[in-house]
Coordinates of C-alpha atoms in Angstrom, one line a residue:
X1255 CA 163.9 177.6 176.7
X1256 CA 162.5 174.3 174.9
X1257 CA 159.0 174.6 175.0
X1258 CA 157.1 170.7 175.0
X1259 CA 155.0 169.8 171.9
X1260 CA 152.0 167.5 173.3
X1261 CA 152.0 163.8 171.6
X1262 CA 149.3 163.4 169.3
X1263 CA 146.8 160.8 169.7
X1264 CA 147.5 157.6 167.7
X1265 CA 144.9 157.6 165.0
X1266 CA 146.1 161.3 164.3
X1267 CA 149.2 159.6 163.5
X1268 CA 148.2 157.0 161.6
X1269 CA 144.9 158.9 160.2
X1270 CA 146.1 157.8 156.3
X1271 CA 146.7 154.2 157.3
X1272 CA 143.5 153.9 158.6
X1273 CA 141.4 155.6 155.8
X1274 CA 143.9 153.6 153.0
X1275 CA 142.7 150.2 154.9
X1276 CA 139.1 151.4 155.4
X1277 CA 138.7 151.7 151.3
X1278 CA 140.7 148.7 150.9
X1279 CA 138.3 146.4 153.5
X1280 CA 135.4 148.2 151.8
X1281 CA 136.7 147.5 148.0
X1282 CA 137.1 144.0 149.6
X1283 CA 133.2 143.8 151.3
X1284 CA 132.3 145.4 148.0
X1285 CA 134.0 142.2 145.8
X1286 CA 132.3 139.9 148.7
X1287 CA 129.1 141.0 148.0
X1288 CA 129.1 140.8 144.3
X1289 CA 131.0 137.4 144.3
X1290 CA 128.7 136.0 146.4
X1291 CA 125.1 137.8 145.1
X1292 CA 124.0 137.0 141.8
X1293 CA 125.4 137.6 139.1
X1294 CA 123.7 140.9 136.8
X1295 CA 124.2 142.0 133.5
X1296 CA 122.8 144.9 131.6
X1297 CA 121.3 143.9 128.3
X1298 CA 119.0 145.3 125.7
X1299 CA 116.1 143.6 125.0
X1300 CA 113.3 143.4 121.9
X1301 CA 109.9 143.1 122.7
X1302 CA 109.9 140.1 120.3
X1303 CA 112.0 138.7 122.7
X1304 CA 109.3 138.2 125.8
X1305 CA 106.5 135.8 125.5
X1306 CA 103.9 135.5 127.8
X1307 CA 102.7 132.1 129.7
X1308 CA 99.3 131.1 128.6
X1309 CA 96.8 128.4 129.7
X1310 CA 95.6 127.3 126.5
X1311 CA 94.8 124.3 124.1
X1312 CA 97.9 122.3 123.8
X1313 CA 98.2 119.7 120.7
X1314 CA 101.6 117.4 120.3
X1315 CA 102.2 115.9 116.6
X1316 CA 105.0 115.4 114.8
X1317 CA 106.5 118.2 112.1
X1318 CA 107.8 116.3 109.0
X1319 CA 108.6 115.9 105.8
X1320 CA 107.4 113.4 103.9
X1321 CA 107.2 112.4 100.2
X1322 CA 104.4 111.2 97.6
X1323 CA 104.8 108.1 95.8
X1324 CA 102.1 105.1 94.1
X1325 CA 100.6 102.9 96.6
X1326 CA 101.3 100.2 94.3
X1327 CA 104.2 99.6 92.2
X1328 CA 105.5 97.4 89.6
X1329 CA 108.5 96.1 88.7
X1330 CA 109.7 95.5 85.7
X1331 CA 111.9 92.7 84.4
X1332 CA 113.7 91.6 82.2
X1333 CA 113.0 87.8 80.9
X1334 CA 115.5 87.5 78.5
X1335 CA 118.9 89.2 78.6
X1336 CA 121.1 91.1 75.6
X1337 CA 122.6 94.6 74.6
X1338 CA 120.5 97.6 75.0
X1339 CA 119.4 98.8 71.3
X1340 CA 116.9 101.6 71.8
X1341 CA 115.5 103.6 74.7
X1342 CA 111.7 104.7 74.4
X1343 CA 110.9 106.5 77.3
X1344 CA 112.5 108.2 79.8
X1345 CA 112.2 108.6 84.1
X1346 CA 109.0 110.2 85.0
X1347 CA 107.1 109.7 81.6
X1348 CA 103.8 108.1 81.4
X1349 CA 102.9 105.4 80.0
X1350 CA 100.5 102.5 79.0
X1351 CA 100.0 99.4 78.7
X1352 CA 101.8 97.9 76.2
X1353 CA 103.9 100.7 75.8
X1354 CA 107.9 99.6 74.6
X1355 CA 110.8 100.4 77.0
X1356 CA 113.1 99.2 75.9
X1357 CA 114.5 97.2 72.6
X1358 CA 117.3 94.7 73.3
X1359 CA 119.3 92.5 70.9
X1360 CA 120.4 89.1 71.2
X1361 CA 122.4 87.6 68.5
X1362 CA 122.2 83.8 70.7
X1363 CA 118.4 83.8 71.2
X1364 CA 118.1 84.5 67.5
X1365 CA 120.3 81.8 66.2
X1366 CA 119.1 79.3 68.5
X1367 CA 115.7 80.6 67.5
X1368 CA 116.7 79.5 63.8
X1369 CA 117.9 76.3 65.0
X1370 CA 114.6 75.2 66.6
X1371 CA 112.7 76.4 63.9
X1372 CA 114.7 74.2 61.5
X1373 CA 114.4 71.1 63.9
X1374 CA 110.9 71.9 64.5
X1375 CA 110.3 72.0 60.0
X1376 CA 112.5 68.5 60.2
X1377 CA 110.2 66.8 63.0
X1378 CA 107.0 68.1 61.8
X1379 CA 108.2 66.1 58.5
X1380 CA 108.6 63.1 60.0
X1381 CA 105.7 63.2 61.5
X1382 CA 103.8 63.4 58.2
X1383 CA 106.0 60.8 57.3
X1384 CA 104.5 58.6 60.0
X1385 CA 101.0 59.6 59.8
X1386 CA 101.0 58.5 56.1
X1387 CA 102.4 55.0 56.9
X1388 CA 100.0 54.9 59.3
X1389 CA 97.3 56.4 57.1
X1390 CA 98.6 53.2 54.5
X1391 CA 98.5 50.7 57.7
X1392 CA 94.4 51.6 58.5
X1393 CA 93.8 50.8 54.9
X1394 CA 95.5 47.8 54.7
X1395 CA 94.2 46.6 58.4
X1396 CA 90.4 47.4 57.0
X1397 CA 90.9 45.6 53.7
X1398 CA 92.3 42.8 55.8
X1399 CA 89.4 42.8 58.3
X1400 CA 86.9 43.2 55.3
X1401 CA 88.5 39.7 53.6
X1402 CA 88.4 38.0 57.1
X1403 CA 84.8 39.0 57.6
X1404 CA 84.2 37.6 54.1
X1405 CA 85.7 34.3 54.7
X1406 CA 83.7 34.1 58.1
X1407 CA 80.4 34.6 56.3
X1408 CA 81.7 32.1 53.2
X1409 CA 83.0 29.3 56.2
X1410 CA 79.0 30.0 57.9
X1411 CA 77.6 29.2 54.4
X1412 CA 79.5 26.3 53.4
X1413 CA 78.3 24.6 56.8
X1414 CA 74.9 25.5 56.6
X1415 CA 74.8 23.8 53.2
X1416 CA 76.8 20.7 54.3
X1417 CA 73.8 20.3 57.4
X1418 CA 71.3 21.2 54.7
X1419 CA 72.7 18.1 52.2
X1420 CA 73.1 15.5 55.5
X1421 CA 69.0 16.3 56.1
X1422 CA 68.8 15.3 52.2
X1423 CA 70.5 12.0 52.6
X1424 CA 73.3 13.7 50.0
X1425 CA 76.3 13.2 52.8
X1426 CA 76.3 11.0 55.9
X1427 CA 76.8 11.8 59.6
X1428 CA 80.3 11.2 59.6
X1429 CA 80.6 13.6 56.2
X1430 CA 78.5 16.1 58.3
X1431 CA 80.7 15.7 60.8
X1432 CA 83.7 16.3 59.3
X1433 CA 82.4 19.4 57.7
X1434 CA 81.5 20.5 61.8
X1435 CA 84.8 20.5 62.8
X1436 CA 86.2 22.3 59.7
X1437 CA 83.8 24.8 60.2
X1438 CA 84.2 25.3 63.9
X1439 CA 88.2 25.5 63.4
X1440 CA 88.3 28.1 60.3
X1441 CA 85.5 30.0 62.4
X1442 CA 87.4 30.1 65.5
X1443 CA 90.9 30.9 63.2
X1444 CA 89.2 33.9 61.4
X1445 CA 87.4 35.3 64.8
X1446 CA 91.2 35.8 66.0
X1447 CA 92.0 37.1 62.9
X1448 CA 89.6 39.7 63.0
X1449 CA 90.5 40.4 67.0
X1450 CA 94.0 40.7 65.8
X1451 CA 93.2 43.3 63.3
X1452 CA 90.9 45.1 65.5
X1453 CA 93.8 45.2 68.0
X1454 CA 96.2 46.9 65.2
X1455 CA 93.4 49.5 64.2
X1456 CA 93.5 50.6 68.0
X1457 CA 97.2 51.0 68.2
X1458 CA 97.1 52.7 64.7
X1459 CA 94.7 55.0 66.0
X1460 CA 96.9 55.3 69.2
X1461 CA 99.7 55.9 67.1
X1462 CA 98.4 58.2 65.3
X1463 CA 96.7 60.5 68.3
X1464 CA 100.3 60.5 70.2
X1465 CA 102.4 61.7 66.7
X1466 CA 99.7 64.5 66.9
X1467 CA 100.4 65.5 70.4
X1468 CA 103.7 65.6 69.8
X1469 CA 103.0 67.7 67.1
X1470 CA 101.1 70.2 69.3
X1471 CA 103.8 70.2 71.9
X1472 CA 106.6 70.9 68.9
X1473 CA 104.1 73.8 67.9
X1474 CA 103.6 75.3 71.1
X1475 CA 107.6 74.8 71.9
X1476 CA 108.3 77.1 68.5
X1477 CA 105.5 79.3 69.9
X1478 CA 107.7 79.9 73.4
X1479 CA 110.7 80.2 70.8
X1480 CA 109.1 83.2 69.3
X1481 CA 108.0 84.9 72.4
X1482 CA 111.6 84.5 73.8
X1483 CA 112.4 87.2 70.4
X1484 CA 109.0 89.3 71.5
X1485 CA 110.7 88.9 75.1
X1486 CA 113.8 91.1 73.8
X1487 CA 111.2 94.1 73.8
X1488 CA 110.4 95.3 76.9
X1489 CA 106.7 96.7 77.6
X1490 CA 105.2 98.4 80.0
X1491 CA 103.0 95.7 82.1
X1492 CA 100.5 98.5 83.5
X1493 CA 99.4 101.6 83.2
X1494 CA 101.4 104.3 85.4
X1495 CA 104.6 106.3 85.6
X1496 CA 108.2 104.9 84.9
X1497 CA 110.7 105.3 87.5
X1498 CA 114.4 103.9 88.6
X1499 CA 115.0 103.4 84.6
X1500 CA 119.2 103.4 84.7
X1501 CA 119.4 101.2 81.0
X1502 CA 121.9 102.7 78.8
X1503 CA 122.5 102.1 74.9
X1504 CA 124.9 99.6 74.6
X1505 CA 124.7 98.7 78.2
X1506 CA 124.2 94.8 79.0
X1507 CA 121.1 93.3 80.6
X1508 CA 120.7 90.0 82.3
X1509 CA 117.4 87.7 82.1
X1510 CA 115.9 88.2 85.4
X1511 CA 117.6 92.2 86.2
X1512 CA 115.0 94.9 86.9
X1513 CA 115.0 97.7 84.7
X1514 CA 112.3 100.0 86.0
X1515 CA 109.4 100.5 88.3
X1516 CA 106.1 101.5 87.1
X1517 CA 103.7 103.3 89.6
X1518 CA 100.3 103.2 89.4
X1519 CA 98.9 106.4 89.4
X1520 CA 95.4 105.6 90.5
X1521 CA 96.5 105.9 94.6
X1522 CA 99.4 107.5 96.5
X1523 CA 100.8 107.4 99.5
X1524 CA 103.3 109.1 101.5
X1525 CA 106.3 108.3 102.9
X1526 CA 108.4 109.8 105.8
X1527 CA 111.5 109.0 108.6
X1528 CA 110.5 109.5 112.2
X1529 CA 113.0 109.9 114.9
X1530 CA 113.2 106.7 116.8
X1531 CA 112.0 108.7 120.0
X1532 CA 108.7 108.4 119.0
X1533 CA 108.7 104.8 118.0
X1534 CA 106.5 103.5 120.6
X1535 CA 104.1 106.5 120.2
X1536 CA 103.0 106.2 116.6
X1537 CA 100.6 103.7 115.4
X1538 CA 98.5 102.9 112.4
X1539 CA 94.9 105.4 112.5
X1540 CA 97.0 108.2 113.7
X1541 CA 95.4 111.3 112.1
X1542 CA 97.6 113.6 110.2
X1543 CA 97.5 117.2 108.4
X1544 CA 99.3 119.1 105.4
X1545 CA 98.5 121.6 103.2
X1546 CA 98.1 121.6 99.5
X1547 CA 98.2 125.0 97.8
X1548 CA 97.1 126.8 100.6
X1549 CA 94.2 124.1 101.3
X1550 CA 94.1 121.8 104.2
X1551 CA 93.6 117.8 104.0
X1552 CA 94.1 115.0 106.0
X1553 CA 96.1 111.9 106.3
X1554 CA 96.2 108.8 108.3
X1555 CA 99.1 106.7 109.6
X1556 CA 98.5 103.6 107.6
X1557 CA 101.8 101.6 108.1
X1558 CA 104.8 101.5 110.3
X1559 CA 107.9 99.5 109.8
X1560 CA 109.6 98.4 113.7
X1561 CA 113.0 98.5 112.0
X1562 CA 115.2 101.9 113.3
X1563 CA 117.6 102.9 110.6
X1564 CA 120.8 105.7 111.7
X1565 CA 118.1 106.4 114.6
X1566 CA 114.9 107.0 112.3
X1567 CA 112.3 104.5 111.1
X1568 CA 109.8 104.7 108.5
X1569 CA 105.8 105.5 108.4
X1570 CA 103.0 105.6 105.2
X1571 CA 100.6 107.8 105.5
X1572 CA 97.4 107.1 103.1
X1573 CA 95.5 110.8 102.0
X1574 CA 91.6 110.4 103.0
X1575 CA 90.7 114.8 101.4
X1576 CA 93.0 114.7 98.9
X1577 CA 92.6 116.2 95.4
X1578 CA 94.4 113.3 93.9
X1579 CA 95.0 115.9 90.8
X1580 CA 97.3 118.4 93.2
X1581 CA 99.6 115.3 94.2
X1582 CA 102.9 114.8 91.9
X1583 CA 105.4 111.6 92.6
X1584 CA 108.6 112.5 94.3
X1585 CA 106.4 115.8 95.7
X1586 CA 107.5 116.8 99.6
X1587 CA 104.4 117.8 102.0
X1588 CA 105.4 119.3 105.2
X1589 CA 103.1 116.9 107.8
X1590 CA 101.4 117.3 110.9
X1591 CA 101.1 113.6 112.7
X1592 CA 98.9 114.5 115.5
X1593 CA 100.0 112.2 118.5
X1594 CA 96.8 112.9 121.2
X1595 CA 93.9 115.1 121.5
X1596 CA 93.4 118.8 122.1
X1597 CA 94.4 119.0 125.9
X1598 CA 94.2 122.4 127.8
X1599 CA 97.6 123.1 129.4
X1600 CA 100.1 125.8 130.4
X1601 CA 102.1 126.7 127.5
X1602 CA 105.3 129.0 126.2
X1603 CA 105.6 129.8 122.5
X1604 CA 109.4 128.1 121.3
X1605 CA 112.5 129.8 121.5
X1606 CA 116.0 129.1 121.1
X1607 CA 116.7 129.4 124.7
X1608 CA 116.0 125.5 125.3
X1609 CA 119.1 124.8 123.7
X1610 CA 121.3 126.3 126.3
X1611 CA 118.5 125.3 129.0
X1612 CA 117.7 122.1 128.4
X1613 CA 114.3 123.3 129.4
X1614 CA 115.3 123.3 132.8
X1615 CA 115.8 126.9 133.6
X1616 CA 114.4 130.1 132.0
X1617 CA 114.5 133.5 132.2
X1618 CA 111.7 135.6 134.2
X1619 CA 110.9 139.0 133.7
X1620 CA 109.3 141.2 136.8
X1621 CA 106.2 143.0 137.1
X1622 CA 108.2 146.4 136.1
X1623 CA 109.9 144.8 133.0
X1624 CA 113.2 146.2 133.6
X1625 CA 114.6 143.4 135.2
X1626 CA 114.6 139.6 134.6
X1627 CA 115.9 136.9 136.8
X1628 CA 116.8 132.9 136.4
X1629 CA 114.1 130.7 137.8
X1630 CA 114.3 126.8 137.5
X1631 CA 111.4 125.6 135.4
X1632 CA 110.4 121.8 134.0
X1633 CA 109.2 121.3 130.2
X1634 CA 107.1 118.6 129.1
X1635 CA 106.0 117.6 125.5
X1636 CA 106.5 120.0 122.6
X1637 CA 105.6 120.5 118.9
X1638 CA 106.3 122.6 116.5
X1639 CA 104.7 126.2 118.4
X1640 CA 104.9 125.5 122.0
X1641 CA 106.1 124.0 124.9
X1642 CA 104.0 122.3 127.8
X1643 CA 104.7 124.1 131.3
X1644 CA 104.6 121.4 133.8
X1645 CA 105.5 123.6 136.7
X1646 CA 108.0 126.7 137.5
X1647 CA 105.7 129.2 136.3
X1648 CA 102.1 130.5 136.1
X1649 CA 99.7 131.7 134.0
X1650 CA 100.6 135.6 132.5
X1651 CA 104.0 135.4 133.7
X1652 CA 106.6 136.9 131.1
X1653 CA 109.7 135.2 130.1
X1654 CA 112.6 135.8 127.6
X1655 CA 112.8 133.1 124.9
X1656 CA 115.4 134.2 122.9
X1657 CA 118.9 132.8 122.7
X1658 CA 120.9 133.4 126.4
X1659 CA 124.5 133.0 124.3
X1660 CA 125.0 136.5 125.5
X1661 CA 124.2 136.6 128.8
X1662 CA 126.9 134.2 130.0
X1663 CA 126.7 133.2 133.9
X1664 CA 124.4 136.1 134.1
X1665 CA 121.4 135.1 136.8
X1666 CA 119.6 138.7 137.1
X1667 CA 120.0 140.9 133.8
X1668 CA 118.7 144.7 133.9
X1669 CA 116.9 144.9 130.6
X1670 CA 116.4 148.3 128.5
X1671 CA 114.9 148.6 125.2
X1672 CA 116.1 148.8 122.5

């Protein structure tokens, strides 16, 4: 006799289908939940890593290099070209006034040099040449002038004695008056005799001033002559420091061509590229810092030039406590350009998580320490130490500075130490 096994109830039947979809919709809630909650990631972290947010004195200036060189330079040229001969100094030596450069040689300038020479020795005879004609000329014009002054007083006599004889009855009127008219026309010829000759002693003298002149220009022309050979040695024009000397023996020069630079070591200055960022925020007076064998001194901003090279332009900076003795040409100081005043603000030391940040996010660390999670933040101005908070956080919060390469899409890390 068949005895009638009872049905069993359906989720006895299906009891493994049921639990197999139960894990499977609670592997799936499980995926849910951690695709759609934040992302963690367990890290290990340095305590060097964490900074702290502080309200302190915040200063923004400018960290950069700049470079010492003469507040005054001088070039120095060349005024007559040749072949380089002789090299006496080198780049960086000192010199002074007066001191030689360099020696050039000219085979041209020295052979027209000998070719004005010999036409200045033929003109300067010439000249002689003339001067004793006219030398001979004055002579002649002042015997001349001394016979016409003779024959003046001899013509006055004879008159005077003709008038004396007609008051003696010796000649008649009519003799008397013939003797008149002799007189007045030998006076009156000898009077423009002795104009005329006065006339040619002027021009002799004339003559005779403008051959000298000419003399005295022929001199001074030689003279240049010579100083175009002095010109083939090159001197220092001022006391200081050569630079940018590139001559080489044999190597050609042209009149006109620099061929150094000497600074004048009395003053300095320094020198430095700014990005272009901060073109409209630096001006002359800006007060600057650097140290000097562990000492500090102070600069100022003395010149700016508008023009922005491969996205930099250039600043001076004039020392005002400098120990001029400390500074070198060519030397690099590390600079401070201070752009405000002191200002109290929230600050965060650097790290090298703005550059995956942007400043725009950073990550915060809880009161217990163990955990840290993304918050947005805003930067402001920076230097060389800190960054300005502007808002995000608050004074004494903790944050992690370093690098976030590691921690991916990671918002929430669970920290241990390391």
């Amino acid at each position: 006799m068949d005895i009638k096994i009872p049905k069993r109830p359906w989720y006895v039947r299906y009891r493994m289908y049921l639990l197999g979809g139960a894990v499977l919709v609670a592997l799936l809630v499980y995926a849910l939940v951690l695709q759609l909650g934040p992302r963690k990631l367990r890290v290990e972290i340095a305590d060097g890593q964490i900074a702290t947010v502080t309200e302190g004195e915040f200063l923004e200036y400018i960290d950069v290099n700049g470079v010492v060189s003469p507040a005054t330079s001088m070039r120095v040229n060349a005024t007559e070209g040749g072949t380089v001969e002789r090299i006496c100094c080198h780049n960086g030596d000192v010199l002074r006034r007066g001191d030689t450069i360099l020696v050039l040689s000219n085979p041209k300038v020295l052979e027209e040099m000998a070719a004005e020479r010999q036409s200045y020795n033929l003109q300067q005879m010439q000249h002689r040449q003339q001067l004793i004609e006219m030398q001979q000329k004055s002579i002649s014009l002042r015997s001349q002038a001394l016979q016409a002054n003779f024959e003046l007083k001899k013509i006055t006599q004879d008159y005077e004695l003709a008038e004396e004889e007609a008051r003696m009855g010796v000649k008649s009127q009519a003799q008397l008056k013939v003797a008149r008219d002799e007189y007045e026309y030998n006076r009156s010829r000898t009077l423009l005799n002795i104009e005329s000759l006065h006339q040619d002693s002027l021009l002799n003298v004339i003559g005779r001033q403008l051959i000298q002149q000419q003399m005295t220009m022929e001199a001074q022309k030689l003279e240049n002559s010579n100083h175009r050979r002095d010109a083939l040695i090159i001197l220092a024009p001022t006391d200081g420091q050569i630079g940018n000397l590139n001559a080489v023996i044999g190597g050609q020069v042209s009149a006109g061509e620099q061929v150094g630079e000497i600074g004048v070591l009395t003053d300095f200055k320094v020198t430095a590229r700014l990005n272009e960022y901060y073109i409209d925020r630096v001006q002359t007076g800006l007060p600057a810092t650097a140290v000097l064998k562990g000492d500090k001194y102070s600069f100022e901003v003395s010149r700016t030039t508008p023009q922005v090279q491969e996205h930099s332009f250039a600043v001076e900076l004039k020392p005002l406590e400098v120990d001029k003795a400390s500074l070198r040409l060519g030397q690099t100081l590390r600079l401070q350009i201070e752009l405000g005043k002191p200002e109290q603000r929230l600050i965060i030391p650097r790290g090298s998580f703005y550059g995956q940040t942007s400043g725009q996010w950073i990550m915060q660390v809880d009161e217990t320490g163990r955990r840290a999670r993304r918050v947005p933040i805003k930067l402001g101005r920076q230097n060389t130490n800190h960054y300005e908070v502007i808002s995000g956080l608050r004074a004494g919060d903790r944050v992690l500075i370093s690098g976030y390469d590691a921690f991916g899409n990671a918002e929430v890390l669970e920290m241990t130490s390391n």
